[in-house]
Short mmCIF file of C-alpha atoms and ligand atoms in Angstrom, two decimals:
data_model
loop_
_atom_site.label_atom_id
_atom_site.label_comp_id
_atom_site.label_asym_id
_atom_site.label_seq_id
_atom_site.Cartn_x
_atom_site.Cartn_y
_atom_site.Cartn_z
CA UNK A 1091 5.73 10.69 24.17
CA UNK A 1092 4.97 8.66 21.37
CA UNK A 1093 5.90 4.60 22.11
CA UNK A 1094 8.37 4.07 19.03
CA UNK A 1095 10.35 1.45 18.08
CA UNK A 1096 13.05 1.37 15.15
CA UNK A 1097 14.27 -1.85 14.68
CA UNK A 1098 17.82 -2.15 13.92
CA UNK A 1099 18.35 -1.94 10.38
CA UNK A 1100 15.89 0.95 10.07
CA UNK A 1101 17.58 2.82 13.43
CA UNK A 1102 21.04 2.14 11.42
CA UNK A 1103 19.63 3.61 7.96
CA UNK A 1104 18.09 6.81 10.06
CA UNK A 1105 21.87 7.76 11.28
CA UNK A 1106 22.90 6.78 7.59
CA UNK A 1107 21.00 8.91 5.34
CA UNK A 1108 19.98 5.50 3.46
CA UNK A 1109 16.70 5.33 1.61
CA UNK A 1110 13.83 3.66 3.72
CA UNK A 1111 10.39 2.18 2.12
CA UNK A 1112 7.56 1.25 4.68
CA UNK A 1113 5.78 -1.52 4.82
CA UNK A 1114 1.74 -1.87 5.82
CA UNK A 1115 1.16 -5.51 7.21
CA UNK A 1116 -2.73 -5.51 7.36
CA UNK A 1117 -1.67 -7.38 4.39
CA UNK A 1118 0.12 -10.08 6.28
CA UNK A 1119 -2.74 -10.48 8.97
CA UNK A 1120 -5.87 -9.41 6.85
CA UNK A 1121 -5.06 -10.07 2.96
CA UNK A 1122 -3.09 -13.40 3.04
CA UNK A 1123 -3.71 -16.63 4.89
CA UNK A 1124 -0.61 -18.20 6.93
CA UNK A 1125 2.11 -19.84 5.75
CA UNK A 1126 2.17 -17.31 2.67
CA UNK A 1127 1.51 -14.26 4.44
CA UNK A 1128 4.64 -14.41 6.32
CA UNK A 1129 6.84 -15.74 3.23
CA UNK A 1130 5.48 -12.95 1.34
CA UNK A 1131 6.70 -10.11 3.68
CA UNK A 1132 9.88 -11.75 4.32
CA UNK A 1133 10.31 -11.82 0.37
CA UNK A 1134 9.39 -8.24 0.50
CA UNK A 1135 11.85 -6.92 2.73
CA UNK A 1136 14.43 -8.95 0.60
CA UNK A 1137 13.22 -6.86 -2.87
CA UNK A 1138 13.20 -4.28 -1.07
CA UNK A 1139 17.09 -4.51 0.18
CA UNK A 1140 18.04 -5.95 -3.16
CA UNK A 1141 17.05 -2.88 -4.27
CA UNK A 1142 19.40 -0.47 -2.49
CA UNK A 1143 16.76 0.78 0.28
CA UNK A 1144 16.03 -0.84 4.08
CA UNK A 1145 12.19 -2.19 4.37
CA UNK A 1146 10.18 -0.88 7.62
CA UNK A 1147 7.02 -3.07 8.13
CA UNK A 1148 4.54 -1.11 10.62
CA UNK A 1149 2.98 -2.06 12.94
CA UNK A 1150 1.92 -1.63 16.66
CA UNK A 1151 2.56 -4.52 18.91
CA UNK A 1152 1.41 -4.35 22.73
CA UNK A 1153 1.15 -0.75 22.91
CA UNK A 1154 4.22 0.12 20.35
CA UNK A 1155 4.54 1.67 17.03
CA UNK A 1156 6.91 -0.48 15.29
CA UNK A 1157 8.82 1.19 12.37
CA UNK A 1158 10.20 -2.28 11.24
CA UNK A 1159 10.13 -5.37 12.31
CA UNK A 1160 12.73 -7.94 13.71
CA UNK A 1161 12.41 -11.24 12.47
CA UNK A 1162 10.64 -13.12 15.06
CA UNK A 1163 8.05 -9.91 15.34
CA UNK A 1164 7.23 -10.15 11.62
CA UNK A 1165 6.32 -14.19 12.56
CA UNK A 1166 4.62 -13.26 15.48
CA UNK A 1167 2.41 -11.43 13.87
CA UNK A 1168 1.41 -13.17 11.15
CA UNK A 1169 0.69 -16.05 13.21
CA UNK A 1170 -1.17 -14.02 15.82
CA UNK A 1171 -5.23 -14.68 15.98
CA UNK A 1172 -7.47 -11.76 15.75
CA UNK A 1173 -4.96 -8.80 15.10
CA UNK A 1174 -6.86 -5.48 14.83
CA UNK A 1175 -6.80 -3.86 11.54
CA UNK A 1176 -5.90 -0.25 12.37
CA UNK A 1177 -7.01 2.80 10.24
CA UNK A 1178 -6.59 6.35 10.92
CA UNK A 1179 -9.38 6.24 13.48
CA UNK A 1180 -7.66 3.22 15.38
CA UNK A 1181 -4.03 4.37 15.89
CA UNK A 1182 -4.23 6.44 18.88
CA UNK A 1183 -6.69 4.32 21.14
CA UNK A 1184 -4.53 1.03 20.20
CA UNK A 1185 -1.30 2.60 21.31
CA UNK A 1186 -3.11 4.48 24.59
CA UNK A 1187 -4.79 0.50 25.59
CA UNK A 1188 -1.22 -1.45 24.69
CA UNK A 1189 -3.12 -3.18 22.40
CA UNK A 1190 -1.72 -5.12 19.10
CA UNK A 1191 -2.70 -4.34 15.55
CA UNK A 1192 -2.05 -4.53 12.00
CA UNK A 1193 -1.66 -1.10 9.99
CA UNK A 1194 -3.79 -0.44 6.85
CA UNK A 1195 -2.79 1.95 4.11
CA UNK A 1196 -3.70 5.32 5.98
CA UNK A 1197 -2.32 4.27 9.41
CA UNK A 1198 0.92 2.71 7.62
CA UNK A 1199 1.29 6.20 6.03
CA UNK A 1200 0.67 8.61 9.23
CA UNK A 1201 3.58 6.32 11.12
CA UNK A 1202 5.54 6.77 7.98
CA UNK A 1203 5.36 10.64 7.61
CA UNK A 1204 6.01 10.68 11.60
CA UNK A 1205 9.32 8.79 11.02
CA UNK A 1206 10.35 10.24 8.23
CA UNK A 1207 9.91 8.23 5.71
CA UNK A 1208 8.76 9.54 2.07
CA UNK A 1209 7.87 6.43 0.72
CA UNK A 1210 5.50 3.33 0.84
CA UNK A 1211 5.41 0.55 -0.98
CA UNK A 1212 1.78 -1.91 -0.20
CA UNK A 1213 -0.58 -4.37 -2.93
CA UNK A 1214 -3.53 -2.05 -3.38
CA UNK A 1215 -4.99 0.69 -1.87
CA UNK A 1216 -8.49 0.63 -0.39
CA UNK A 1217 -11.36 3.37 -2.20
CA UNK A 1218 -14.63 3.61 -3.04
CA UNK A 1219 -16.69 0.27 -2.90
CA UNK A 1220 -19.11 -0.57 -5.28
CA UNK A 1221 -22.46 0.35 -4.12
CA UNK A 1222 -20.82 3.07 -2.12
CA UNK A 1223 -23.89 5.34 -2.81
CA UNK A 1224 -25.77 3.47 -0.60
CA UNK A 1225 -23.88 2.16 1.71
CA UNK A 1226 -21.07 4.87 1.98
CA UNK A 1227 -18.30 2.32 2.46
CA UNK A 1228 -14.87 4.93 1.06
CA UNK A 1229 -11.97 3.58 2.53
CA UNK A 1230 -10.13 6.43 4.75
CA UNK A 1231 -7.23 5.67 2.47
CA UNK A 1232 -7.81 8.00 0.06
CA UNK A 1233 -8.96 10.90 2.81
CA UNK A 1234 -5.13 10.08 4.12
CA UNK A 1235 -3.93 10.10 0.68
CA UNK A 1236 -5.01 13.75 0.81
CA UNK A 1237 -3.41 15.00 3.78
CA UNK A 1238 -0.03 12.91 4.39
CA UNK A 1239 2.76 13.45 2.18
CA UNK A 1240 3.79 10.23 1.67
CA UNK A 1241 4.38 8.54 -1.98
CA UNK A 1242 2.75 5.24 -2.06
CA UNK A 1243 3.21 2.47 -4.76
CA UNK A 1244 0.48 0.49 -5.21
CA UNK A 1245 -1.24 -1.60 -7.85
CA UNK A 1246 -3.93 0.68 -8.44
CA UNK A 1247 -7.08 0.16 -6.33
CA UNK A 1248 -8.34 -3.06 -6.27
CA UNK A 1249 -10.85 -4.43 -8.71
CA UNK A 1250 -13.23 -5.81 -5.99
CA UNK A 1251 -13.70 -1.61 -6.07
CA UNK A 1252 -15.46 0.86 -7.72
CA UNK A 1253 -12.67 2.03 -9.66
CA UNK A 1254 -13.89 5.13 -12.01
CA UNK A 1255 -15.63 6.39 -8.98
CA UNK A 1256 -12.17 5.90 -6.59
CA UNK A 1257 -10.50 8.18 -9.24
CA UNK A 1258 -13.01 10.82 -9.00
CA UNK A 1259 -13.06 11.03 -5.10
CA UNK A 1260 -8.85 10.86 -5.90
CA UNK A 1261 -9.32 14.12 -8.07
CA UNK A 1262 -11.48 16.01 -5.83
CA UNK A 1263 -9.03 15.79 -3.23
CA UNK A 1264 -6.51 16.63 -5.31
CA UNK A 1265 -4.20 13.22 -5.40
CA UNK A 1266 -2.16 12.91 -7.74
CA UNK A 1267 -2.89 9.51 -9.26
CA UNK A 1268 0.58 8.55 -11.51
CA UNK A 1269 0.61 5.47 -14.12
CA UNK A 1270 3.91 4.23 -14.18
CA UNK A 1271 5.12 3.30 -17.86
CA UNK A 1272 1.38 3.05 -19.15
CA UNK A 1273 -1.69 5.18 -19.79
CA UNK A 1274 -3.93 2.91 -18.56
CA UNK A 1275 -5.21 2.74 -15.18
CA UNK A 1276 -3.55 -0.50 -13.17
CA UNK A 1277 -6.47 -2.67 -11.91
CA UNK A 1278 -4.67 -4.54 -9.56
CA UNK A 1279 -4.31 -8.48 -10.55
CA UNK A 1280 -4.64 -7.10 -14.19
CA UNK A 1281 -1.96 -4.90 -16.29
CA UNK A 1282 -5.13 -2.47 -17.31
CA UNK A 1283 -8.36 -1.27 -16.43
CA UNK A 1284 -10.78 0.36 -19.21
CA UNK A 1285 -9.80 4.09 -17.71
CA UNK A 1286 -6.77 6.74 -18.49
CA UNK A 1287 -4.82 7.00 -15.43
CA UNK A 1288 -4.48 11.08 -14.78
CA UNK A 1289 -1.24 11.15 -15.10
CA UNK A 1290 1.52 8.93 -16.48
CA UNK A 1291 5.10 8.99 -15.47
CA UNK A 1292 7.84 6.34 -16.82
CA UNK A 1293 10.85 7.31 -14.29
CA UNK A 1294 11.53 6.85 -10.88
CA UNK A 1295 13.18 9.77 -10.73
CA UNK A 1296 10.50 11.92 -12.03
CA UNK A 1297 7.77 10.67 -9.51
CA UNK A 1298 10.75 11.01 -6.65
CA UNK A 1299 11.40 15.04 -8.11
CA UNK A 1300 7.51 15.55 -8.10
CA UNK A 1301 7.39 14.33 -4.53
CA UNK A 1302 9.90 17.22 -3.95
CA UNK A 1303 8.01 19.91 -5.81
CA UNK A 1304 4.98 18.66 -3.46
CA UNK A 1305 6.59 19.66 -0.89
CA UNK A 1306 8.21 23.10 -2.19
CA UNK A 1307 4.89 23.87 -3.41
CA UNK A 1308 3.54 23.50 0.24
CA UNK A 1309 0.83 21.03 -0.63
CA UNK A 1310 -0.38 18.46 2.05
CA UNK A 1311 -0.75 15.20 0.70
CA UNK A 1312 0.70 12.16 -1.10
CA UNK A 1313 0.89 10.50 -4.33
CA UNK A 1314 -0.50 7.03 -5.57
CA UNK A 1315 1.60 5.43 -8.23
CA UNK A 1316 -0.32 2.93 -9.75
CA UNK A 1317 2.17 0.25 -11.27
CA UNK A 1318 0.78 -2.07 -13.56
CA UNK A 1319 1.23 -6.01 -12.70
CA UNK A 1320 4.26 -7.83 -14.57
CA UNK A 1321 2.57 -9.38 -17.79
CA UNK A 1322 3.27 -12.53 -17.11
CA UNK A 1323 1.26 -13.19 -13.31
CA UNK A 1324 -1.28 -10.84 -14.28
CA UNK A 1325 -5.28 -12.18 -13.55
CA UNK A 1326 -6.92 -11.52 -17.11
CA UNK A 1327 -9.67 -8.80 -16.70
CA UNK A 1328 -12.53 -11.14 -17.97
CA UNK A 1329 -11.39 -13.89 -16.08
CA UNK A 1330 -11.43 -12.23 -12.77
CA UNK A 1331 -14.66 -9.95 -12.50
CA UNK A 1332 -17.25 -12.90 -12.57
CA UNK A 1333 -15.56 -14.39 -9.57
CA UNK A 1334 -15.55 -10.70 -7.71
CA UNK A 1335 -19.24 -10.12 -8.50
CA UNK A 1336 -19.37 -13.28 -6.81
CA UNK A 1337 -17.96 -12.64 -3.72
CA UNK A 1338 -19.56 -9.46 -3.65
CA UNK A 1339 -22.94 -11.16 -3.88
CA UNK A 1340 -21.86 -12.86 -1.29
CA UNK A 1341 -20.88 -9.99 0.73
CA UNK A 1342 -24.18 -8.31 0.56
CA UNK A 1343 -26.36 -11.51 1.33
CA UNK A 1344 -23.99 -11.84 4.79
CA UNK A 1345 -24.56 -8.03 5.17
CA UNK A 1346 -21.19 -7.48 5.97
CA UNK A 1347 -20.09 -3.93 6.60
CA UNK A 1348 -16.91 -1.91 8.27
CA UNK A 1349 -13.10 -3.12 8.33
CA UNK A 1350 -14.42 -6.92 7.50
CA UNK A 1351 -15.25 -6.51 3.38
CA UNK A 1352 -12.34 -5.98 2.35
CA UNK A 1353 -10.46 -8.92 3.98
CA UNK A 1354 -13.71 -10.97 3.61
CA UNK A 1355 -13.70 -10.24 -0.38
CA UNK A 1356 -9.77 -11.11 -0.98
CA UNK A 1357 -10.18 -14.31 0.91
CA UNK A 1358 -13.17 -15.49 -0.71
CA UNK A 1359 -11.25 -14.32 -4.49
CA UNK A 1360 -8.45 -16.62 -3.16
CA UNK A 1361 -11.30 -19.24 -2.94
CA UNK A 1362 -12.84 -18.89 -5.93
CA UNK A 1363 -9.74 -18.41 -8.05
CA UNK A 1364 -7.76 -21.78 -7.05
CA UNK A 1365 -5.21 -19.59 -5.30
CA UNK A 1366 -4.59 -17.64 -7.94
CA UNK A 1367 -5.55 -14.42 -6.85
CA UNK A 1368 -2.77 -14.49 -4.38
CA UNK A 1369 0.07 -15.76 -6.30
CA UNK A 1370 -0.60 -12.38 -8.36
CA UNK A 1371 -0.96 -10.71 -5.39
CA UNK A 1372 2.60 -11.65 -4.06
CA UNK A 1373 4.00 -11.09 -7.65
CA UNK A 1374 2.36 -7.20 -7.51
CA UNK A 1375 3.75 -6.53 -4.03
CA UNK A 1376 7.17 -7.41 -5.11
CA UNK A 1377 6.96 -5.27 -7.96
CA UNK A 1378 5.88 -2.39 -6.31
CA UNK A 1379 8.86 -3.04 -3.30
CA UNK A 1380 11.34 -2.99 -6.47
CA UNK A 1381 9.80 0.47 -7.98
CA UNK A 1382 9.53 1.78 -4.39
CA UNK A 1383 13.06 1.13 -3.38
CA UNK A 1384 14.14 2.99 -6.34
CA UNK A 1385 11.81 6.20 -5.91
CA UNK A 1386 13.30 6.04 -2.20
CA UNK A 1387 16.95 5.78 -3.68
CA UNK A 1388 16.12 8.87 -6.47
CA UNK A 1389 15.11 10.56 -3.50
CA UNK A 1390 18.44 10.63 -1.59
CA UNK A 1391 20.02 11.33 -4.39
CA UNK A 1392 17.93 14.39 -5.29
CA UNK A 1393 17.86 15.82 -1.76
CA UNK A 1394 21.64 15.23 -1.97
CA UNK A 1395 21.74 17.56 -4.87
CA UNK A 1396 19.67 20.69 -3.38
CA UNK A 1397 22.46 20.53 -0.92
CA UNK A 1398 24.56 21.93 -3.47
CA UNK A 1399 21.99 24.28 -6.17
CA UNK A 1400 18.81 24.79 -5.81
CA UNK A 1401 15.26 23.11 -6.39
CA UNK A 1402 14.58 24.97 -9.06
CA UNK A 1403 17.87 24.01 -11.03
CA UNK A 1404 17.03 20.11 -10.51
N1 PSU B 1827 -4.30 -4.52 -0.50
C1 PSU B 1827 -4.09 -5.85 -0.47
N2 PSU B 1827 -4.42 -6.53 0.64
C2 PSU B 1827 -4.91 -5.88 1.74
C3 PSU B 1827 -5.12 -4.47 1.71
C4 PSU B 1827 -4.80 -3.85 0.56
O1 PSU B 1827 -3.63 -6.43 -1.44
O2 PSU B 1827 -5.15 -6.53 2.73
C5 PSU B 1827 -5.59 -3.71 2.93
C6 PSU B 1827 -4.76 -2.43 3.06
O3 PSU B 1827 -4.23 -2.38 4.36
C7 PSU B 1827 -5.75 -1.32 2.85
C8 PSU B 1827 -6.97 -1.94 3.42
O4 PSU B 1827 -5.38 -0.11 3.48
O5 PSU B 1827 -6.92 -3.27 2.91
C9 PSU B 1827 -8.22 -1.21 3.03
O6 PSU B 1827 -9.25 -1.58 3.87
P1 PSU B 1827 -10.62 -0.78 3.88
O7 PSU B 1827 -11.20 -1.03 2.52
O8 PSU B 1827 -11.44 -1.40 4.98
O9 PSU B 1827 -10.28 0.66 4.14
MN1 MN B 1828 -14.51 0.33 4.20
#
């Protein structure tokens, strides 16, 4: 009932058994400006195969959920003008008008989990926005977080956020929130934030066999690995939080609320930073594709394995 679409390397890794990562792409039409939108998810999908799994950017084009993109989709979308950004909350009444739209975190995750797919690889998550006791702007990320089993491999939050109080809202609804090879909470276009990530893992086949146990245990819900920047395009701490105090400024004065502050925010950090911001960007997202492909790959191999003993003996 559902208008699906595999395209045909995903359809061919399906019948396989080969490992799949999805893709969001309100990054390519809400967190990048053209031409290096569309070169990063093309050099996405490439880590991505280079790494042993098959990429599946979502998305829903004229009334379609796409679980991956051709070629000239991918471009058509990231040159298309006023794409809808599509939560949770947006899914259903895009696909029921034939609309188009971009997927965010939570929607990327819900057409994930229906086709199968355990794992997700994206920038940063959205969470809890500074000032978000008064203006009650939590992204529905972290609700989805809670509810779809999907692992997603992300950067940590991102720093325009409020990121001690995006952990909290993480632990009350029971997310596991997994450092990868560091103590330290990622903070998105820098290696560390001033906070202890939860829980730190330094495998991708640990985070793939806790994915399992997840699901023996019965428990709803994803994880977020947070994996640090590479050292050498990361967006020194000091250096970056004057020019996001900026743009929030900014944000307030324009009284900006709803799906437009976070894409408002990253371009205006690309303004201020000389570009910067999104050359780290790119570098993160590739970095995550790399860890994400491997998580998918552990994966196989561990669901492989229970074919022949049992969970418990992994
Ligand atoms: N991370 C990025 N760029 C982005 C986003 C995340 O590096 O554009 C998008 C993701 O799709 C995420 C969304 O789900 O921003 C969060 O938006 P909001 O804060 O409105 O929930
Ligand atoms: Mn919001």
């Amino acid at each position: 009932m559902i208008p699906i679409a595999y395209s045909t390397e995903v359809a061919e890794a399906r019948e396989n058994g080969r490992p799949v990562v999805a893709l969001e792409s309100t990054i390519i039409t809400h967190g990048m400006p053209h031409p290096q939108n569309v070169e990063t998810a093309q050099a996405v999908e490439k880590t991505v195969r280079d790494n042993g799994a098959v990429p599946a950017t979502i998305a829903v084009m004229d009334g379609t959920l796409h679980i991956g993109l051709e070629p000239a989709e991918l471009d058509r979308l990231a040159t298309a003008k006023h794409v809808a950004k599509l939560s949770r909350a947006d899914l259903a009444t895009c696909l029921a008008k034939g609309g188009t739209g971009a997927t965010t975190v939570a929607a990327t995750m819900i057409a994930a989990r229906l086709a199968g797919i355990a794992v997700f690889a994206t920038g940063g998550i959205g969470g809890v926005h500074r000032g978000a006791e008064e203006t009650f702007d939590i992204s529905a990320d972290l609700q989805e977080l809670a509810q779809t089993s999907v692992t997603v491999v992300a950067a940590g939050a991102k720093a325009i956020l409020d990121l001690s109080k995006t952990l909290e809202v993480l632990e009350t609804l029971g997310v596991p929130v997994i450092a990868f090879g560091q103590d330290s909470l990622p903070a998105f276009w820098s290696r560390r934030s001033s906070l202890a990530a939860p829980i730190r893992m330094d495998s991708a086949h640990d985070i793939a066999k806790a994915h399992m146990m997840r699901k023996a245990l019965d428990l709803p819900g994803g994880q977020l690995v947070a994996n640090p920047i590479p050292a050498e395009d990361e967006i020194p701490h000091s250096q970056i939080m004057p020019l996001i105090d900026k743009a929030l400024a900014e944000a307030r004065r324009l009284g900006l609320s709803g799906k437009s502050v976070t894409p408002f925010l990253l371009q205006r950090i690309f303004e201020l930073t000389n570009g910067a911001s999104l050359t780290a960007n790119t570098a993160l997202v590739l970095n995550n594709a790399r860890l994400a492909a491997e998580i998918a790959g552990e994966l196989i191999t561990l669901t492989e394995d229970l074919s022949v003993k049992p969970l418990a003996a992994l």
